[in-house]
Amino acid sequence: MIATHAERLAAARAQAYALPLAELNPARPEQFQNDTMWPYFERLRAEDPVHYTAESNYGPYWSITKYNDIMAVDTNHAVFSSEGGITIASQDGEQGPLPMFIAMDPPKHDEQRKTVNPAVSPFNLARLEPLIRERAAKILDSLPIGEEFDWVDKVSMELTAMTLATLFDMPQEDRRKLTYWSDVVTAVPGQGLIDTLEQKFAIFTEYHAYFTELWNQRVNAEPGNDLISMLAHGPATRNMSPREYFGNIVLLTVGGNDTTRNTISGSVLALNQNPDQYAKLRANPDLITSMVSETIRWQTPLPHMRRIATQDIEFQGKQIRKGDKVVMWYVSGNRDDTVIERPNDYIIDRARPRQHLSFGFGIHRCVGNRLAELQLTIIWQEILKRFPTIEVVAEPKRVFSTFVKGYESMRVVIPTRV
Ligand code: HEM
């Protein structure tokens, strides 16, 4: 018999509290895939908020699980460095980690971030808004009524891929390549999408070649308003190596794709699991803005970011050593009841809905956060005009990862139009 989600969670809770604390290792992708990681974090926040796991598939690492401690680490980049990688899994290929500005410290990080920032400036977002709205409307108008379909594929992936293709100024017909490449970047070999690391690298070669072509086109043309032109002409990036260019493309593809896609899907799921909140939203569409932020907190599309300690430091009574891996579990901090009231509940009209960790803090705080919120706001404004409800009809299939918290598929039915 297949266990229900509630049964799986109860079993995970029993296990999480039965384990000796020293053996607790919250970085298990299978628990994220089953959505059963919650009790492990709950216990850590209560009993050992700065926790050391001596043995794991990712080697030894520290877990930071409470809201204010995560803020303290995230805003102290001198001691907690991003250089060389920001995932719990080290990216130690033959050539070392792929360089990209999320995985750099100042001053290089700051210069490269400044180069792409205009793509998501208020001016550019205002320019994008009507385009995103037109596309959202078209996507929603093409959905079947009274028939089951995959919301992830037909809506979440489509809208976010279209926006990202516009930011890169690449042909719209290639947009789903972005979705595919982004999934390949975060895929674990043997867990569905790809079987081996070699296969991953072969797909990377194709992905790299596609973007090299775009660089070659843009570098010899007048600078445009797109991310590739900004990188090809920006003083801080125009002389970077092909590998570093590719690293930044990977960053922008994954950053601009998975996260927003999974929040769009997450919003449909959260409203289904909380029909009182869905009714509140329908009665008052002005709540869309706070619902969007609440969903970003509730979903936490990137459950963690990792740092490396640059020096020995005592932190909350624990001795962290130079070179140690320090993992900030945003997914846990967002459920910290000493900072957020009733954090396990989904409440679309919270007093301070933007109080969450999902975009990080400090110098790496998400550069695309306003663009993500804009896409979510528009899709919901357009949904409410068209459909009284979207019904999730089966448990969604979740991603096998501790870095991306999201959905491979989500079966839904739209019973009727407004
Ligand atoms: C950085 C989350 C949407 C591009 C980050 C970080 C997080 C995050 C947690 C790292 C923060 C830190 O280390 O302190 C999210 C979430 C999103 C989202 C939850 C959607 C709901 C986007 C979009 C873009 C984007 C739409 C594309 C334009 C980036 C980039 C960085 C980043 C380029 C690196 C910033 C830096 O290192 O300075 N994001 N993101 N993100 N995000 Fe997002």
mmCIF file of C-alpha atoms in Angstrom, residues 138-342:
data_model
loop_
_atom_site.group_PDB
_atom_site.id
_atom_site.type_symbol
_atom_site.label_atom_id
_atom_site.label_comp_id
_atom_site.label_asym_id
_atom_site.label_seq_id
_atom_site.Cartn_x
_atom_site.Cartn_y
_atom_site.Cartn_z
ATOM 1 C CA LYS A 138 -2.216 33.433 -24.078
ATOM 2 C CA ILE A 139 -0.970 30.490 -22.014
ATOM 3 C CA LEU A 140 -4.055 30.508 -19.771
ATOM 4 C CA ASP A 141 -6.479 30.878 -22.685
ATOM 5 C CA SER A 142 -5.021 27.785 -24.313
ATOM 6 C CA LEU A 143 -5.577 25.500 -21.297
ATOM 7 C CA PRO A 144 -8.136 22.696 -21.527
ATOM 8 C CA ILE A 145 -11.273 22.986 -19.386
ATOM 9 C CA GLY A 146 -12.553 19.930 -17.510
ATOM 10 C CA GLU A 147 -9.553 17.860 -18.554
ATOM 11 C CA GLU A 148 -6.529 16.776 -16.539
ATOM 12 C CA PHE A 149 -3.136 18.253 -17.492
ATOM 13 C CA ASP A 150 0.325 18.994 -16.078
ATOM 14 C CA TRP A 151 0.425 22.556 -14.689
ATOM 15 C CA VAL A 152 4.233 22.507 -14.437
ATOM 16 C CA ASP A 153 4.693 21.835 -18.133
ATOM 17 C CA LYS A 154 1.880 23.912 -19.578
ATOM 18 C CA VAL A 155 2.071 27.005 -17.375
ATOM 19 C CA SER A 156 4.993 27.308 -14.945
ATOM 20 C CA MET A 157 7.688 26.242 -17.394
ATOM 21 C CA GLU A 158 6.206 28.125 -20.314
ATOM 22 C CA LEU A 159 5.927 31.539 -18.701
ATOM 23 C CA THR A 160 9.329 31.489 -17.002
ATOM 24 C CA ALA A 161 11.108 30.157 -20.105
ATOM 25 C CA MET A 162 9.536 32.898 -22.239
ATOM 26 C CA THR A 163 10.694 35.606 -19.818
ATOM 27 C CA LEU A 164 14.208 34.242 -19.635
ATOM 28 C CA ALA A 165 14.473 33.910 -23.425
ATOM 29 C CA THR A 166 13.525 37.601 -23.633
ATOM 30 C CA LEU A 167 16.181 38.532 -21.052
ATOM 31 C CA PHE A 168 18.783 36.689 -23.156
ATOM 32 C CA ASP A 169 17.195 38.057 -26.372
ATOM 33 C CA MET A 170 17.224 34.615 -27.945
ATOM 34 C CA PRO A 171 14.612 33.084 -30.265
ATOM 35 C CA GLN A 172 11.404 32.200 -28.426
ATOM 36 C CA GLU A 173 11.239 28.861 -30.230
ATOM 37 C CA ASP A 174 14.381 27.834 -28.310
ATOM 38 C CA ARG A 175 12.914 28.728 -24.910
ATOM 39 C CA ARG A 176 12.348 25.169 -23.737
ATOM 40 C CA LYS A 177 16.046 24.462 -24.258
ATOM 41 C CA LEU A 178 16.547 26.772 -21.287
ATOM 42 C CA THR A 179 14.186 24.709 -19.151
ATOM 43 C CA TYR A 180 15.935 21.524 -20.203
ATOM 44 C CA TRP A 181 19.449 22.848 -19.614
ATOM 45 C CA SER A 182 18.467 24.279 -16.274
ATOM 46 C CA ASP A 183 17.074 20.884 -15.224
ATOM 47 C CA VAL A 184 20.244 19.158 -16.431
ATOM 48 C CA VAL A 185 22.433 21.520 -14.370
ATOM 49 C CA THR A 186 20.647 20.616 -11.139
ATOM 50 C CA ALA A 187 19.929 16.951 -12.009
ATOM 51 C CA VAL A 188 21.520 14.178 -9.976
ATOM 52 C CA PRO A 189 22.802 11.399 -12.304
ATOM 53 C CA GLY A 190 20.689 8.258 -11.993
ATOM 54 C CA GLN A 191 17.639 10.132 -10.714
ATOM 55 C CA GLY A 192 15.557 10.462 -13.860
ATOM 56 C CA LEU A 193 16.687 13.116 -16.318
ATOM 57 C CA ILE A 194 20.282 11.946 -16.833
ATOM 58 C CA ASP A 195 22.051 8.675 -16.110
ATOM 59 C CA THR A 196 25.724 9.606 -15.886
ATOM 60 C CA LEU A 197 28.023 12.550 -15.299
ATOM 61 C CA GLU A 198 29.472 12.029 -18.814
ATOM 62 C CA GLN A 199 26.012 12.512 -20.271
ATOM 63 C CA LYS A 200 25.650 15.718 -18.249
ATOM 64 C CA PHE A 201 28.946 17.055 -19.633
ATOM 65 C CA ALA A 202 27.927 16.159 -23.199
ATOM 66 C CA ILE A 203 24.737 18.214 -22.806
ATOM 67 C CA PHE A 204 26.800 21.030 -21.287
ATOM 68 C CA THR A 205 28.929 21.093 -24.454
ATOM 69 C CA GLU A 206 25.843 21.692 -26.580
ATOM 70 C CA TYR A 207 24.530 24.316 -24.094
ATOM 71 C CA HIS A 208 27.928 26.078 -24.072
ATOM 72 C CA ALA A 209 28.098 26.092 -27.877
ATOM 73 C CA TYR A 210 24.634 27.664 -28.147
ATOM 74 C CA PHE A 211 25.598 30.539 -25.862
ATOM 75 C CA THR A 212 29.033 30.984 -27.460
ATOM 76 C CA GLU A 213 27.203 31.643 -30.706
ATOM 77 C CA LEU A 214 25.072 34.311 -28.997
ATOM 78 C CA TRP A 215 28.200 35.932 -27.487
ATOM 79 C CA ASN A 216 29.851 36.048 -30.914
ATOM 80 C CA GLN A 217 26.784 37.730 -32.417
ATOM 81 C CA ARG A 218 26.473 40.335 -29.642
ATOM 82 C CA VAL A 219 30.121 41.181 -29.085
ATOM 83 C CA ASN A 220 30.403 42.627 -32.586
ATOM 84 C CA ALA A 221 27.086 44.453 -32.515
ATOM 85 C CA GLU A 222 25.780 47.605 -30.834
ATOM 86 C CA PRO A 223 25.174 46.801 -27.129
ATOM 87 C CA GLY A 224 21.566 45.779 -26.619
ATOM 88 C CA ASN A 225 19.375 45.673 -23.551
ATOM 89 C CA ASP A 226 19.809 41.924 -22.992
ATOM 90 C CA LEU A 227 21.936 39.884 -20.575
ATOM 91 C CA ILE A 228 24.345 38.582 -23.248
ATOM 92 C CA SER A 229 25.084 42.082 -24.568
ATOM 93 C CA MET A 230 25.590 43.301 -21.014
ATOM 94 C CA LEU A 231 28.134 40.532 -20.377
ATOM 95 C CA ALA A 232 29.825 40.884 -23.788
ATOM 96 C CA HIS A 233 30.266 44.660 -23.486
ATOM 97 C CA GLY A 234 30.512 45.260 -19.713
ATOM 98 C CA PRO A 235 33.996 46.386 -18.595
ATOM 99 C CA ALA A 236 34.006 43.808 -15.767
ATOM 100 C CA THR A 237 32.988 40.879 -17.966
ATOM 101 C CA ARG A 238 33.988 41.494 -21.601
ATOM 102 C CA ASN A 239 37.430 39.916 -21.056
ATOM 103 C CA MET A 240 36.328 36.960 -18.957
ATOM 104 C CA SER A 241 37.265 33.459 -20.060
ATOM 105 C CA PRO A 242 34.765 31.376 -22.074
ATOM 106 C CA ARG A 243 34.406 29.137 -19.018
ATOM 107 C CA GLU A 244 33.519 32.055 -16.770
ATOM 108 C CA TYR A 245 31.018 33.346 -19.317
ATOM 109 C CA PHE A 246 29.415 29.903 -19.400
ATOM 110 C CA GLY A 247 29.356 29.780 -15.581
ATOM 111 C CA ASN A 248 27.440 33.061 -15.483
ATOM 112 C CA ILE A 249 25.040 31.782 -18.137
ATOM 113 C CA VAL A 250 24.399 28.710 -15.987
ATOM 114 C CA LEU A 251 23.752 30.987 -13.000
ATOM 115 C CA LEU A 252 21.295 33.151 -14.912
ATOM 116 C CA THR A 253 19.556 30.156 -16.487
ATOM 117 C CA VAL A 254 18.987 28.327 -13.203
ATOM 118 C CA GLY A 255 18.360 31.512 -11.197
ATOM 119 C CA GLY A 256 15.839 32.856 -13.651
ATOM 120 C CA ASN A 257 14.070 29.598 -14.311
ATOM 121 C CA ASP A 258 13.654 26.864 -11.698
ATOM 122 C CA THR A 259 12.926 29.152 -8.785
ATOM 123 C CA THR A 260 10.065 31.135 -10.270
ATOM 124 C CA ARG A 261 8.680 28.083 -12.047
ATOM 125 C CA ASN A 262 8.491 26.150 -8.777
ATOM 126 C CA THR A 263 6.847 29.057 -6.985
ATOM 127 C CA ILE A 264 4.145 29.306 -9.663
ATOM 128 C CA SER A 265 3.432 25.589 -9.178
ATOM 129 C CA GLY A 266 3.750 25.960 -5.398
ATOM 130 C CA SER A 267 1.123 28.706 -5.339
ATOM 131 C CA VAL A 268 -1.453 26.400 -6.940
ATOM 132 C CA LEU A 269 -0.607 23.617 -4.480
ATOM 133 C CA ALA A 270 -0.624 25.861 -1.393
ATOM 134 C CA LEU A 271 -4.013 27.360 -2.308
ATOM 135 C CA ASN A 272 -5.417 23.858 -2.860
ATOM 136 C CA GLN A 273 -4.159 22.675 0.491
ATOM 137 C CA ASN A 274 -5.634 25.782 2.120
ATOM 138 C CA PRO A 275 -9.082 26.314 0.560
ATOM 139 C CA ASP A 276 -9.961 29.048 3.095
ATOM 140 C CA GLN A 277 -6.995 31.080 1.793
ATOM 141 C CA TYR A 278 -8.023 30.410 -1.808
ATOM 142 C CA ALA A 279 -11.526 31.707 -1.024
ATOM 143 C CA LYS A 280 -10.008 34.799 0.614
ATOM 144 C CA LEU A 281 -7.931 35.470 -2.491
ATOM 145 C CA ARG A 282 -10.873 35.095 -4.851
ATOM 146 C CA ALA A 283 -12.910 37.467 -2.697
ATOM 147 C CA ASN A 284 -10.101 40.032 -2.642
ATOM 148 C CA PRO A 285 -7.601 39.956 -5.540
ATOM 149 C CA ASP A 286 -5.720 42.832 -3.889
ATOM 150 C CA LEU A 287 -4.227 40.118 -1.702
ATOM 151 C CA ILE A 288 -2.222 38.787 -4.674
ATOM 152 C CA THR A 289 0.856 40.822 -3.674
ATOM 153 C CA SER A 290 1.023 39.393 -0.162
ATOM 154 C CA MET A 291 -0.009 35.922 -1.369
ATOM 155 C CA VAL A 292 2.974 35.947 -3.745
ATOM 156 C CA SER A 293 5.419 36.712 -0.928
ATOM 157 C CA GLU A 294 3.777 34.200 1.382
ATOM 158 C CA THR A 295 4.123 31.543 -1.322
ATOM 159 C CA ILE A 296 7.806 32.382 -1.838
ATOM 160 C CA ARG A 297 8.322 31.888 1.929
ATOM 161 C CA TRP A 298 6.173 28.737 2.079
ATOM 162 C CA GLN A 299 7.811 27.195 -0.989
ATOM 163 C CA THR A 300 11.427 28.291 -0.351
ATOM 164 C CA PRO A 301 12.453 27.322 -3.911
ATOM 165 C CA LEU A 302 16.145 27.192 -2.952
ATOM 166 C CA PRO A 303 16.278 25.361 0.393
ATOM 167 C CA HIS A 304 19.889 26.183 1.122
ATOM 168 C CA MET A 305 22.998 28.176 0.255
ATOM 169 C CA ARG A 306 26.442 27.084 1.380
ATOM 170 C CA ARG A 307 29.443 29.076 2.556
ATOM 171 C CA ILE A 308 33.040 28.227 3.579
ATOM 172 C CA ALA A 309 34.495 29.712 6.791
ATOM 173 C CA THR A 310 37.540 31.853 5.989
ATOM 174 C CA GLN A 311 38.782 31.774 9.611
ATOM 175 C CA ASP A 312 38.147 29.982 12.905
ATOM 176 C CA ILE A 313 35.100 31.527 14.519
ATOM 177 C CA GLU A 314 32.928 30.872 17.544
ATOM 178 C CA PHE A 315 29.320 31.064 16.426
ATOM 179 C CA GLN A 316 26.419 30.582 18.861
ATOM 180 C CA GLY A 317 28.723 28.694 21.203
ATOM 181 C CA LYS A 318 30.050 26.350 18.510
ATOM 182 C CA GLN A 319 33.599 26.328 17.214
ATOM 183 C CA ILE A 320 33.578 26.592 13.421
ATOM 184 C CA ARG A 321 37.005 26.019 11.867
ATOM 185 C CA LYS A 322 38.586 27.708 8.866
ATOM 186 C CA GLY A 323 37.634 25.716 5.744
ATOM 187 C CA ASP A 324 34.441 24.212 7.227
ATOM 188 C CA LYS A 325 31.307 24.009 5.085
ATOM 189 C CA VAL A 326 28.478 26.077 6.541
ATOM 190 C CA VAL A 327 24.987 25.459 5.153
ATOM 191 C CA MET A 328 22.261 28.060 5.687
ATOM 192 C CA TRP A 329 18.968 26.186 5.579
ATOM 193 C CA TYR A 330 16.552 28.874 4.361
ATOM 194 C CA VAL A 331 13.850 26.193 4.302
ATOM 195 C CA SER A 332 14.235 25.846 8.066
ATOM 196 C CA GLY A 333 14.689 29.542 8.908
ATOM 197 C CA ASN A 334 11.429 30.266 7.093
ATOM 198 C CA ARG A 335 9.670 27.964 9.609
ATOM 199 C CA ASP A 336 11.300 29.494 12.724
ATOM 200 C CA ASP A 337 8.460 30.336 15.117
ATOM 201 C CA THR A 338 10.629 32.654 17.197
ATOM 202 C CA VAL A 339 10.565 35.086 14.268
ATOM 203 C CA ILE A 340 7.541 34.169 12.120
ATOM 204 C CA GLU A 341 4.165 33.631 13.723
ATOM 205 C CA ARG A 342 2.519 30.282 12.919
#
